[in-house]
Coordinates of C-alpha atoms in Angstrom, one line a residue:
Chain A
M1336 CA 57.5 21.6 33.7
S1337 CA 59.8 21.5 30.7
C1338 CA 58.5 25.0 29.9
S1339 CA 59.3 26.2 33.5
N1340 CA 62.8 24.7 33.4
L1341 CA 63.4 26.5 30.0
T1342 CA 62.4 29.8 31.6
M1343 CA 64.9 29.4 34.5
L1344 CA 67.6 28.5 32.0
V1345 CA 67.0 31.7 30.1
S1346 CA 67.0 33.8 33.2
S1347 CA 70.5 32.6 34.2
K1348 CA 72.0 33.6 31.0
P1349 CA 71.7 37.4 31.3
S1350 CA 74.5 37.3 33.9
L1351 CA 76.9 36.6 31.0
S1352 CA 78.5 39.7 29.4
D1353 CA 78.8 38.1 26.0
P1354 CA 76.1 39.6 23.7
S1355 CA 76.6 36.9 21.0
N1356 CA 75.6 34.2 23.2
L1357 CA 72.5 36.0 24.4
S1358 CA 71.6 36.6 20.8
F1359 CA 71.9 32.8 20.1
R1360 CA 69.7 31.8 22.9
S1361 CA 67.1 34.2 21.8
V1362 CA 67.0 32.5 18.4
L1363 CA 66.7 29.1 20.1
N1364 CA 63.8 29.9 22.4
P1365 CA 60.9 30.6 19.8
F1366 CA 61.9 27.4 18.0
Q1367 CA 61.7 25.1 21.0
L1368 CA 58.6 26.4 22.7
P1369 CA 56.1 25.6 19.9
S1370 CA 57.4 22.1 19.5
Q1371 CA 56.9 21.4 23.2
N1372 CA 53.2 22.4 23.3
P1373 CA 51.9 20.2 20.5
T1374 CA 53.7 17.2 22.0
S1375 CA 52.0 17.5 25.3
C1376 CA 48.6 18.5 23.9
T1377 CA 48.1 16.1 21.0
P1378 CA 50.1 13.1 19.8
S1379 CA 50.7 14.6 16.5
R1380 CA 53.6 17.1 16.4
S1381 CA 52.2 20.0 14.5
S1382 CA 52.1 23.8 14.4
T1383 CA 49.6 25.9 16.3
T1384 CA 47.1 25.8 13.4
Q1385 CA 46.4 22.1 14.0
I1386 CA 45.4 22.8 17.7
Q1387 CA 42.8 25.2 16.3
C1388 CA 41.6 22.3 13.9
G1389 CA 41.3 19.9 16.8
L1390 CA 39.2 22.4 18.8
R1391 CA 37.0 23.0 15.9
E1392 CA 36.5 19.4 15.3
L1393 CA 35.4 19.0 18.9
R1394 CA 33.0 21.9 18.6
T1395 CA 31.5 20.5 15.5
R1396 CA 31.0 17.2 17.2
I1397 CA 29.3 18.8 20.2
D1398 CA 26.9 20.7 17.8
S1399 CA 26.2 17.4 16.1
V1400 CA 25.4 15.6 19.2
K1401 CA 23.2 18.5 20.3
N1402 CA 21.2 18.2 17.0
T1403 CA 20.8 14.5 17.4
Q1404 CA 19.5 15.0 20.9
K1405 CA 16.8 17.4 19.5
I1406 CA 15.8 14.9 16.9
T1407 CA 15.5 11.9 19.4
E1408 CA 13.6 14.0 21.8
A1409 CA 11.2 15.2 19.1
M1410 CA 10.7 11.6 18.1
K1411 CA 10.0 10.7 21.7
L1412 CA 7.3 13.3 22.1
V1413 CA 5.8 12.3 18.8
A1414 CA 5.6 8.6 19.8
A1415 CA 4.0 9.7 23.0
A1416 CA 1.3 11.6 21.3
K1417 CA 0.7 8.7 19.0
V1418 CA 0.4 6.3 21.7
R1419 CA -2.4 8.4 23.0
R1420 CA -4.2 8.3 19.7
A1421 CA -3.7 4.6 19.5
Q1422 CA -5.4 4.3 22.8
E1423 CA -8.3 6.4 21.6
A1424 CA -8.6 4.1 18.6
V1425 CA -9.0 1.1 20.9
V1426 CA -11.5 3.0 23.0
N1427 CA -13.6 3.9 20.0
G1428 CA -13.8 0.4 18.9
R1429 CA -15.0 -0.9 22.3
P1430 CA -18.8 -0.5 21.8
F1431 CA -18.6 -2.6 18.7
S1432 CA -16.6 -5.4 20.3
E1433 CA -18.9 -5.4 23.4
T1434 CA -22.0 -5.6 21.4
L1435 CA -20.7 -8.3 19.2
V1436 CA -19.6 -10.5 22.2
E1437 CA -23.0 -9.9 23.8
V1438 CA -24.9 -10.8 20.7
L1439 CA -22.7 -13.9 20.2
Y1440 CA -23.4 -15.0 23.8
N1441 CA -27.1 -14.5 23.4
I1442 CA -27.4 -16.4 20.2
N1443 CA -25.1 -19.1 21.4
E1444 CA -27.5 -19.7 24.3
Q1445 CA -30.3 -20.4 21.9
L1446 CA -28.1 -22.9 20.0
L1447 CA -27.2 -25.0 23.0
T1448 CA -29.6 -27.9 22.0
E1449 CA -28.7 -27.6 18.3
D1450 CA -25.9 -29.0 16.4
V1451 CA -24.1 -26.1 14.8
D1452 CA -22.2 -26.4 11.6
I1453 CA -20.4 -23.2 10.8
P1454 CA -17.3 -23.2 8.6
L1455 CA -15.4 -20.8 10.9
T1456 CA -15.8 -22.8 14.0
K1457 CA -15.1 -26.3 12.4
V1458 CA -12.3 -28.0 14.1
R1459 CA -10.3 -30.2 11.7
P1460 CA -7.2 -32.4 12.3
V1461 CA -4.3 -29.9 11.8
K1462 CA -2.0 -30.6 8.9
K1463 CA -1.1 -27.1 7.9
V1464 CA -1.0 -23.8 10.0
A1465 CA -1.0 -20.2 8.8
L1466 CA 1.0 -17.7 10.9
V1467 CA -0.1 -14.1 10.6
V1468 CA 3.0 -12.1 11.8
V1469 CA 2.3 -8.4 12.6
T1470 CA 5.4 -6.2 12.6
G1471 CA 6.0 -2.4 12.3
D1472 CA 7.0 -0.3 9.3
R1473 CA 10.0 1.5 10.7
G1474 CA 12.8 1.0 13.1
L1475 CA 14.2 3.0 15.9
C1476 CA 12.0 1.2 18.3
G1477 CA 14.3 -1.0 20.3
G1478 CA 13.8 -4.7 20.0
F1479 CA 10.2 -4.5 19.0
N1480 CA 10.4 -5.9 15.5
N1481 CA 13.1 -8.4 16.4
A1482 CA 11.2 -9.8 19.2
I1483 CA 8.0 -10.7 17.2
I1484 CA 10.3 -12.1 14.3
K1485 CA 12.1 -14.3 16.9
K1486 CA 8.7 -15.5 18.2
A1487 CA 7.6 -16.4 14.7
E1488 CA 10.9 -18.3 14.1
A1489 CA 10.5 -20.2 17.2
R1490 CA 6.9 -21.2 16.3
I1491 CA 8.1 -22.2 12.8
R1492 CA 10.7 -24.5 14.5
E1493 CA 8.0 -26.0 16.6
L1494 CA 5.7 -26.7 13.8
K1495 CA 8.5 -28.3 11.9
E1496 CA 9.3 -30.5 14.9
L1497 CA 5.7 -31.5 15.0
G1498 CA 5.9 -32.5 11.3
L1499 CA 3.3 -29.8 10.3
E1500 CA 3.2 -27.7 7.2
F1501 CA 3.0 -23.9 7.6
T1502 CA 2.7 -20.8 5.6
V1503 CA 3.2 -17.1 6.7
I1504 CA 1.2 -14.0 6.1
S1505 CA 3.4 -11.1 6.8
V1506 CA 2.1 -7.7 7.9
G1507 CA 4.3 -4.7 8.1
K1508 CA 7.5 -3.7 6.1
K1509 CA 10.0 -5.0 8.7
G1510 CA 8.4 -8.5 8.6
N1511 CA 8.2 -8.3 4.8
S1512 CA 11.7 -7.5 4.2
Y1513 CA 12.8 -10.2 6.7
F1514 CA 10.8 -13.0 5.0
I1515 CA 11.7 -11.8 1.5
R1516 CA 15.3 -12.4 2.4
R1517 CA 14.5 -16.0 3.4
P1518 CA 13.0 -17.9 0.5
Y1519 CA 13.0 -21.1 2.5
I1520 CA 10.1 -19.8 4.6
P1521 CA 6.8 -20.1 2.5
V1522 CA 5.0 -16.8 2.6
D1523 CA 1.4 -16.7 1.4
R1524 CA 1.1 -13.1 1.2
F1525 CA 2.9 -9.8 2.0
L1526 CA 0.6 -7.0 3.5
E1527 CA 1.4 -3.4 4.1
G1528 CA 0.7 -2.0 7.5
G1529 CA -0.6 1.5 7.8
T1530 CA 0.2 4.4 10.1
L1531 CA -3.0 3.9 12.0
P1532 CA -4.9 0.5 11.7
T1533 CA -8.2 0.7 10.0
A1534 CA -11.1 -1.7 9.5
K1535 CA -10.1 -1.9 5.9
E1536 CA -6.7 -3.2 6.7
A1537 CA -8.0 -5.6 9.2
Q1538 CA -10.5 -6.6 6.5
A1539 CA -7.8 -7.4 4.0
I1540 CA -6.1 -9.7 6.5
A1541 CA -9.3 -11.2 7.6
D1542 CA -10.4 -11.9 4.0
D1543 CA -7.1 -13.6 3.3
V1544 CA -7.4 -15.7 6.4
F1545 CA -11.1 -16.5 5.7
S1546 CA -10.5 -17.8 2.3
L1547 CA -7.4 -19.8 3.3
F1548 CA -9.5 -21.5 6.1
V1549 CA -12.8 -21.9 4.3
S1550 CA -11.1 -23.3 1.2
E1551 CA -9.4 -25.8 3.5
E1552 CA -5.9 -24.8 2.4
V1553 CA -5.0 -24.4 6.1
D1554 CA -6.5 -26.0 9.1
K1555 CA -5.6 -23.4 11.7
V1556 CA -4.6 -19.9 11.8
E1557 CA -2.5 -18.3 14.5
L1558 CA -2.0 -14.6 15.1
L1559 CA 1.4 -13.4 16.3
Y1560 CA 1.5 -9.8 17.5
T1561 CA 2.9 -7.8 20.3
K1562 CA 0.5 -7.3 23.2
F1563 CA 0.5 -3.9 24.8
V1564 CA 1.1 -4.4 28.6
S1565 CA 2.5 -1.1 29.6
L1566 CA 4.6 1.7 28.4
V1567 CA 7.8 -0.1 29.4
K1568 CA 6.7 -3.7 28.7
S1569 CA 5.2 -5.4 25.6
D1570 CA 4.8 -9.1 25.2
P1571 CA 4.9 -11.0 21.8
V1572 CA 1.9 -13.4 22.0
I1573 CA 0.4 -16.1 19.8
H1574 CA -3.3 -16.4 19.6
T1575 CA -5.4 -19.0 17.8
L1576 CA -7.5 -16.9 15.3
L1577 CA -9.3 -19.8 13.5
P1578 CA -11.1 -22.0 14.1
L1579 CA -13.2 -19.5 16.2
S1580 CA -14.9 -20.5 19.4
P1581 CA -18.6 -20.0 19.0
K1582 CA -18.6 -18.2 22.5
G1583 CA -16.2 -15.6 21.3
E1584 CA -13.2 -16.6 23.4
I1585 CA -9.6 -16.0 22.7
C1586 CA -7.5 -19.1 22.9
D1587 CA -3.8 -19.3 22.9
V1588 CA -1.6 -22.0 21.4
N1589 CA -1.9 -24.2 24.6
G1590 CA -5.5 -24.1 24.6
V1591 CA -6.1 -21.7 27.5
C1592 CA -9.1 -19.6 26.7
V1593 CA -9.8 -16.1 27.9
D1594 CA -13.3 -14.6 27.6
A1595 CA -13.0 -11.8 25.1
A1596 CA -15.7 -9.9 27.1
E1597 CA -13.0 -9.0 29.6
D1598 CA -11.8 -6.2 27.6
E1599 CA -9.0 -4.4 29.3
F1600 CA -7.8 -1.2 27.9
F1601 CA -4.8 0.9 28.7
R1602 CA -5.2 4.6 29.7
L1603 CA -2.5 7.1 29.7
T1604 CA -2.5 9.3 32.7
T1605 CA -0.2 11.8 34.4
K1606 CA 0.8 10.5 37.8
E1607 CA 3.1 12.6 39.7
G1608 CA 4.2 14.4 36.5
K1609 CA 5.1 11.1 34.7
L1610 CA 3.3 9.3 32.1
T1611 CA 1.9 6.1 33.4
V1612 CA -0.6 3.4 32.2
E1613 CA -3.4 2.1 34.1
R1614 CA -5.3 -0.8 32.8
D1615 CA -9.0 -0.6 33.6
V1616 CA -12.0 -2.8 32.9
V1617 CA -14.9 -0.6 31.8
R1618 CA -18.1 -1.8 30.3
T1619 CA -20.2 0.3 28.0
K1620 CA -23.8 0.1 28.8
T1621 CA -25.8 -1.8 26.2
A1622 CA -29.5 -2.6 26.1
D1623 CA -30.5 -6.0 27.2
F1624 CA -31.8 -8.4 24.8
S1625 CA -35.5 -8.2 24.6
P1626 CA -37.2 -11.5 25.6
I1627 CA -39.5 -11.1 22.6
L1628 CA -36.7 -10.5 20.2
Q1629 CA -37.3 -12.3 17.0
F1630 CA -34.6 -13.5 14.6
E1631 CA -35.2 -12.7 10.9
Q1632 CA -33.1 -15.6 9.8
D1633 CA -32.2 -19.0 11.4
P1634 CA -29.8 -18.4 14.3
V1635 CA -27.2 -20.4 12.6
Q1636 CA -27.4 -18.0 9.6
I1637 CA -27.0 -15.1 12.0
L1638 CA -24.0 -16.8 13.7
D1639 CA -22.5 -17.4 10.3
A1640 CA -22.6 -13.7 9.6
L1641 CA -21.5 -12.6 13.0
L1642 CA -18.3 -14.6 13.2
P1643 CA -16.6 -12.9 10.3
L1644 CA -17.4 -9.6 12.0
Y1645 CA -15.7 -11.1 15.1
L1646 CA -12.8 -12.3 13.1
N1647 CA -12.4 -8.8 11.8
S1648 CA -12.5 -7.2 15.2
Q1649 CA -9.9 -9.6 16.5
V1650 CA -7.6 -8.7 13.8
L1651 CA -8.1 -5.1 14.2
R1652 CA -7.6 -5.4 17.9
A1653 CA -4.2 -7.1 17.3
L1654 CA -3.1 -4.3 14.8
Q1655 CA -4.0 -1.6 17.4
E1656 CA -2.1 -3.4 20.2
S1657 CA 0.9 -4.0 18.0
L1658 CA 1.0 -0.3 16.9
A1659 CA 0.6 0.9 20.6
S1660 CA 3.5 -1.5 21.6
E1661 CA 5.6 -0.2 18.8
L1662 CA 5.1 3.4 19.7
A1663 CA 5.7 2.7 23.3
A1664 CA 9.1 0.9 22.3
R1665 CA 10.0 3.8 20.2
M1666 CA 9.2 6.2 23.0
S1667 CA 11.6 4.3 25.3
A1668 CA 14.3 3.9 22.7
M1669 CA 14.3 7.6 21.9
S1670 CA 14.2 8.5 25.6
N1671 CA 17.3 6.4 26.1
A1672 CA 18.9 8.0 23.0
T1673 CA 18.2 11.4 24.3
D1674 CA 19.8 10.6 27.7
N1675 CA 22.8 9.1 25.9
A1676 CA 23.1 12.3 23.8
I1677 CA 23.0 14.5 26.8
E1678 CA 25.7 12.6 28.6
L1679 CA 27.9 12.5 25.5
K1680 CA 27.5 16.3 25.1
K1681 CA 28.6 16.8 28.7
N1682 CA 31.7 14.5 28.3
L1683 CA 32.7 16.3 25.0
S1684 CA 32.2 19.7 26.5
I1685 CA 34.6 18.7 29.3
V1686 CA 37.2 17.5 26.9
Y1687 CA 36.7 20.7 24.8
N1688 CA 37.2 23.1 27.8
R1689 CA 40.2 21.2 29.0
E1690 CA 41.9 21.4 25.6
R1691 CA 41.0 25.1 25.3
Q1692 CA 42.5 25.8 28.7
A1693 CA 45.7 23.9 27.8
K1694 CA 46.0 25.9 24.6
I1695 CA 45.5 29.3 26.5
T1696 CA 48.1 28.2 29.1
G1697 CA 50.5 27.3 26.4
E1698 CA 50.1 30.7 24.8
I1699 CA 50.6 32.5 28.1
L1700 CA 53.8 30.6 28.6
E1701 CA 55.1 31.6 25.3
I1702 CA 54.4 35.3 25.9
V1703 CA 56.1 35.1 29.3
A1704 CA 59.1 33.2 28.0
G1705 CA 59.4 35.8 25.1
A1706 CA 59.2 38.7 27.5
N1707 CA 61.9 37.2 29.7
A1708 CA 64.1 36.6 26.6
L1709 CA 64.0 40.3 25.7
Q1710 CA 65.5 41.4 29.1
Chain B
I967 CA -21.6 1.3 15.5
R968 CA -23.9 3.5 13.6
E969 CA -27.3 4.3 15.3
A970 CA -30.4 5.9 14.1
R971 CA -32.4 7.0 17.0
D972 CA -35.9 7.9 17.9
Y973 CA -37.5 10.3 15.6
D974 CA -41.1 10.7 14.6
H975 CA -40.5 10.5 10.9
W976 CA -37.5 8.2 10.6
R977 CA -37.4 5.0 8.7
S978 CA -34.9 2.9 7.0
C979 CA -34.4 0.1 4.5
L980 CA -31.9 -2.7 5.1
S981 CA -30.7 -5.3 2.7
T982 CA -30.7 -8.7 4.6
N983 CA -29.7 -11.9 3.1
S984 CA -33.4 -12.8 3.1
G985 CA -34.4 -9.7 1.2
Q986 CA -34.8 -6.1 2.0
I987 CA -36.8 -5.0 5.0
G988 CA -38.3 -1.7 6.0
V989 CA -38.1 -0.4 9.6
L990 CA -40.7 2.1 10.7
P991 CA -41.2 3.6 14.1
N992 CA -42.2 1.1 16.8
H993 CA -40.9 -1.8 14.9
A994 CA -40.9 -5.2 16.6
P995 CA -37.6 -6.3 18.2
I996 CA -35.6 -8.3 15.6
A997 CA -32.0 -9.3 15.0
T998 CA -30.9 -9.9 11.5
V999 CA -28.0 -10.6 9.2
I1000 CA -27.0 -7.6 7.0
D1001 CA -25.8 -8.7 3.5
I1002 CA -23.5 -6.8 1.4
G1003 CA -25.9 -4.1 0.3
I1004 CA -27.3 -0.7 0.8
L1005 CA -28.6 0.9 3.9
R1006 CA -31.0 3.9 3.5
I1007 CA -32.1 6.1 6.3
H1008 CA -34.9 8.7 6.1
L1009 CA -34.5 11.4 8.7
K1010 CA -36.0 14.9 8.7
D1011 CA -37.2 14.9 5.2
Q1012 CA -34.1 13.6 3.6
W1013 CA -32.6 10.3 2.7
L1014 CA -29.1 9.1 3.7
T1015 CA -27.7 6.3 1.6
M1016 CA -24.7 4.0 2.7
A1017 CA -23.0 1.0 1.2
L1018 CA -22.5 -1.7 3.8
M1019 CA -20.1 -4.5 3.6
G1020 CA -22.0 -7.3 5.5
G1021 CA -22.7 -7.5 9.2
F1022 CA -25.5 -7.6 11.7
A1023 CA -28.3 -5.5 12.8
R1024 CA -30.5 -5.3 15.8
I1025 CA -33.7 -3.4 16.2
N1026 CA -35.0 -2.7 19.7
N1027 CA -37.1 0.1 21.3
N1028 CA -37.0 2.3 18.3
E1029 CA -33.3 2.0 18.0
I1030 CA -31.3 0.3 15.4
I1031 CA -27.8 -1.0 15.9
V1032 CA -25.9 -1.8 12.8
L1033 CA -22.6 -3.7 13.1
V1034 CA -20.7 -3.9 9.9
N1035 CA -17.1 -4.5 8.9
D1036 CA -17.1 -1.4 6.6
A1037 CA -19.5 1.2 5.5
E1038 CA -19.3 4.2 3.1
K1039 CA -21.7 7.1 2.6
D1040 CA -22.7 7.8 -1.0
S1041 CA -21.1 11.2 -0.8
D1042 CA -17.8 9.6 0.1
I1043 CA -17.7 7.3 -2.9
D1044 CA -16.0 8.5 -6.0
P1045 CA -18.2 7.4 -8.9
Q1046 CA -15.4 6.8 -11.5
D1047 CA -13.2 4.9 -9.0
A1048 CA -16.2 2.7 -8.0
Q1049 CA -17.1 2.0 -11.7
Q1050 CA -13.5 1.1 -12.4
T1051 CA -13.2 -1.2 -9.3
L1052 CA -16.4 -2.9 -10.6
E1053 CA -14.9 -3.6 -14.0
I1054 CA -11.7 -4.8 -12.4
A1055 CA -13.6 -7.2 -10.2
K1056 CA -15.6 -8.6 -13.0
A1057 CA -12.4 -9.3 -15.0
N1058 CA -10.8 -11.0 -11.9
L1059 CA -13.8 -13.2 -11.4
N1060 CA -13.5 -14.4 -15.1
K1061 CA -9.8 -15.2 -14.5
A1062 CA -10.3 -16.8 -11.1
E1063 CA -8.9 -20.3 -10.8
G1064 CA -9.5 -22.7 -7.9
K1065 CA -12.0 -22.5 -5.0
R1066 CA -10.2 -19.9 -3.0
Q1067 CA -9.7 -17.4 -5.7
T1068 CA -13.3 -17.8 -6.8
I1069 CA -14.4 -16.9 -3.2
E1070 CA -12.3 -14.0 -3.0
A1071 CA -13.3 -12.7 -6.5
N1072 CA -17.0 -13.0 -5.6
L1073 CA -16.6 -11.0 -2.5
A1074 CA -14.8 -8.3 -4.3
L1075 CA -17.3 -8.2 -7.0
R1076 CA -20.2 -7.9 -4.6
R1077 CA -18.6 -5.1 -2.7
A1078 CA -17.7 -3.2 -5.8
R1079 CA -21.4 -3.6 -7.1
T1080 CA -22.7 -2.3 -3.9
R1081 CA -20.6 0.8 -4.0
V1082 CA -21.8 1.5 -7.6
E1083 CA -25.4 1.0 -6.5
A1084 CA -25.1 3.4 -3.5
I1085 CA -24.2 6.1 -5.9
N1086 CA -26.8 5.4 -8.5
V1087 CA -29.7 4.8 -6.1
I1088 CA -33.1 6.2 -7.2
S1089 CA -35.4 7.4 -4.4

């Protein structure tokens, strides 16, 4: 508006015959026009060069957001691939778990009339509890690590209220760094998590837990990990790891037991073009126990050897579920980040185009005003 | 799960905690504990040796199912690394204090010794 008024003012001047006045007006015009445009475009009153800097900064920021979007999208795809691999690891471990549970069941039947005394199933009055806390190694996975750490903190508070001692075995870098910064929480051991859980890692945890329990330093061992429910939902849970139930059941803190033979597993499928998870109960065929099967050793001895295997498989299962949950959480987090980046890029582009148009309009007005001044 | 299936000339040796046992074709069905020790399988005129870290085995219908926490083929084991681990395990056992550390040190020593034996087995 101000530019338009100025133009009209200039056009009325040619009617005057005094050349000196006209010359004076021409000198004024170039001076006023640049000062008007910066005021309307940016708060800072600057020359035309600053407008260029503003546009260049916007362009740089748009490129930066675009790069971030590429990174988060790549991370999302990598996490999706790893979830599939984690699922395959669980499937590969199924025959072992099923055979183990089957053998435990059969041997347990033969022991119904006998009094079994096995260290790992001995139920003692609980004075001290060990908590095995399974966290991830890296961030950028939403509230995954925080959720399990909060669960551990809540459990620690409960144990304190009950007047029980406790110690923590921390698995994973995120948990390690958390507990290192809190000296008031007693930590028995810090263990590294791997990129893909293996029997060796589960063995390290199981060995630690085994020696703690058998040497009677603790009376109960609880396993805190994130149970994989679906690609969009994970559930931090607490399972009692030791003492073991001879029948191979999984018991939670409240004593609710679920038969471990009901081995659900998650399966990634493409349903209507989207990744979905279906939980399915599939049993691998295993040969029936032969009625004439002989036991090389006393059934109690066999059970004594089988239960550590079972302990190890439980720990491995927890590690695998925790990893799958972490990857699913990372998938979700990176997907959200990608969507945010796309929206931000769109908004920045709008601002950039608007500023560019304003700059061009300003330049055109300058040219028109200059042309009119020359008449 | 590692399985050795039905072949005419197969046989295997297992270390159980009541001594080693040999399994030939048409063996009677048994279930046994596997100690930390060596598994040897003879199949098609060659022996395969593995170090097992404790577990369970079931023999049924000319089929052996071995469930173990961990297993390593002799070809996968690095001789120098295994020997070094054995020396370290021996030293740790001497320094072990308390019941718990002794249990841990004993387990580590037995595992390390088995890995060394798997390499040096004489057939």
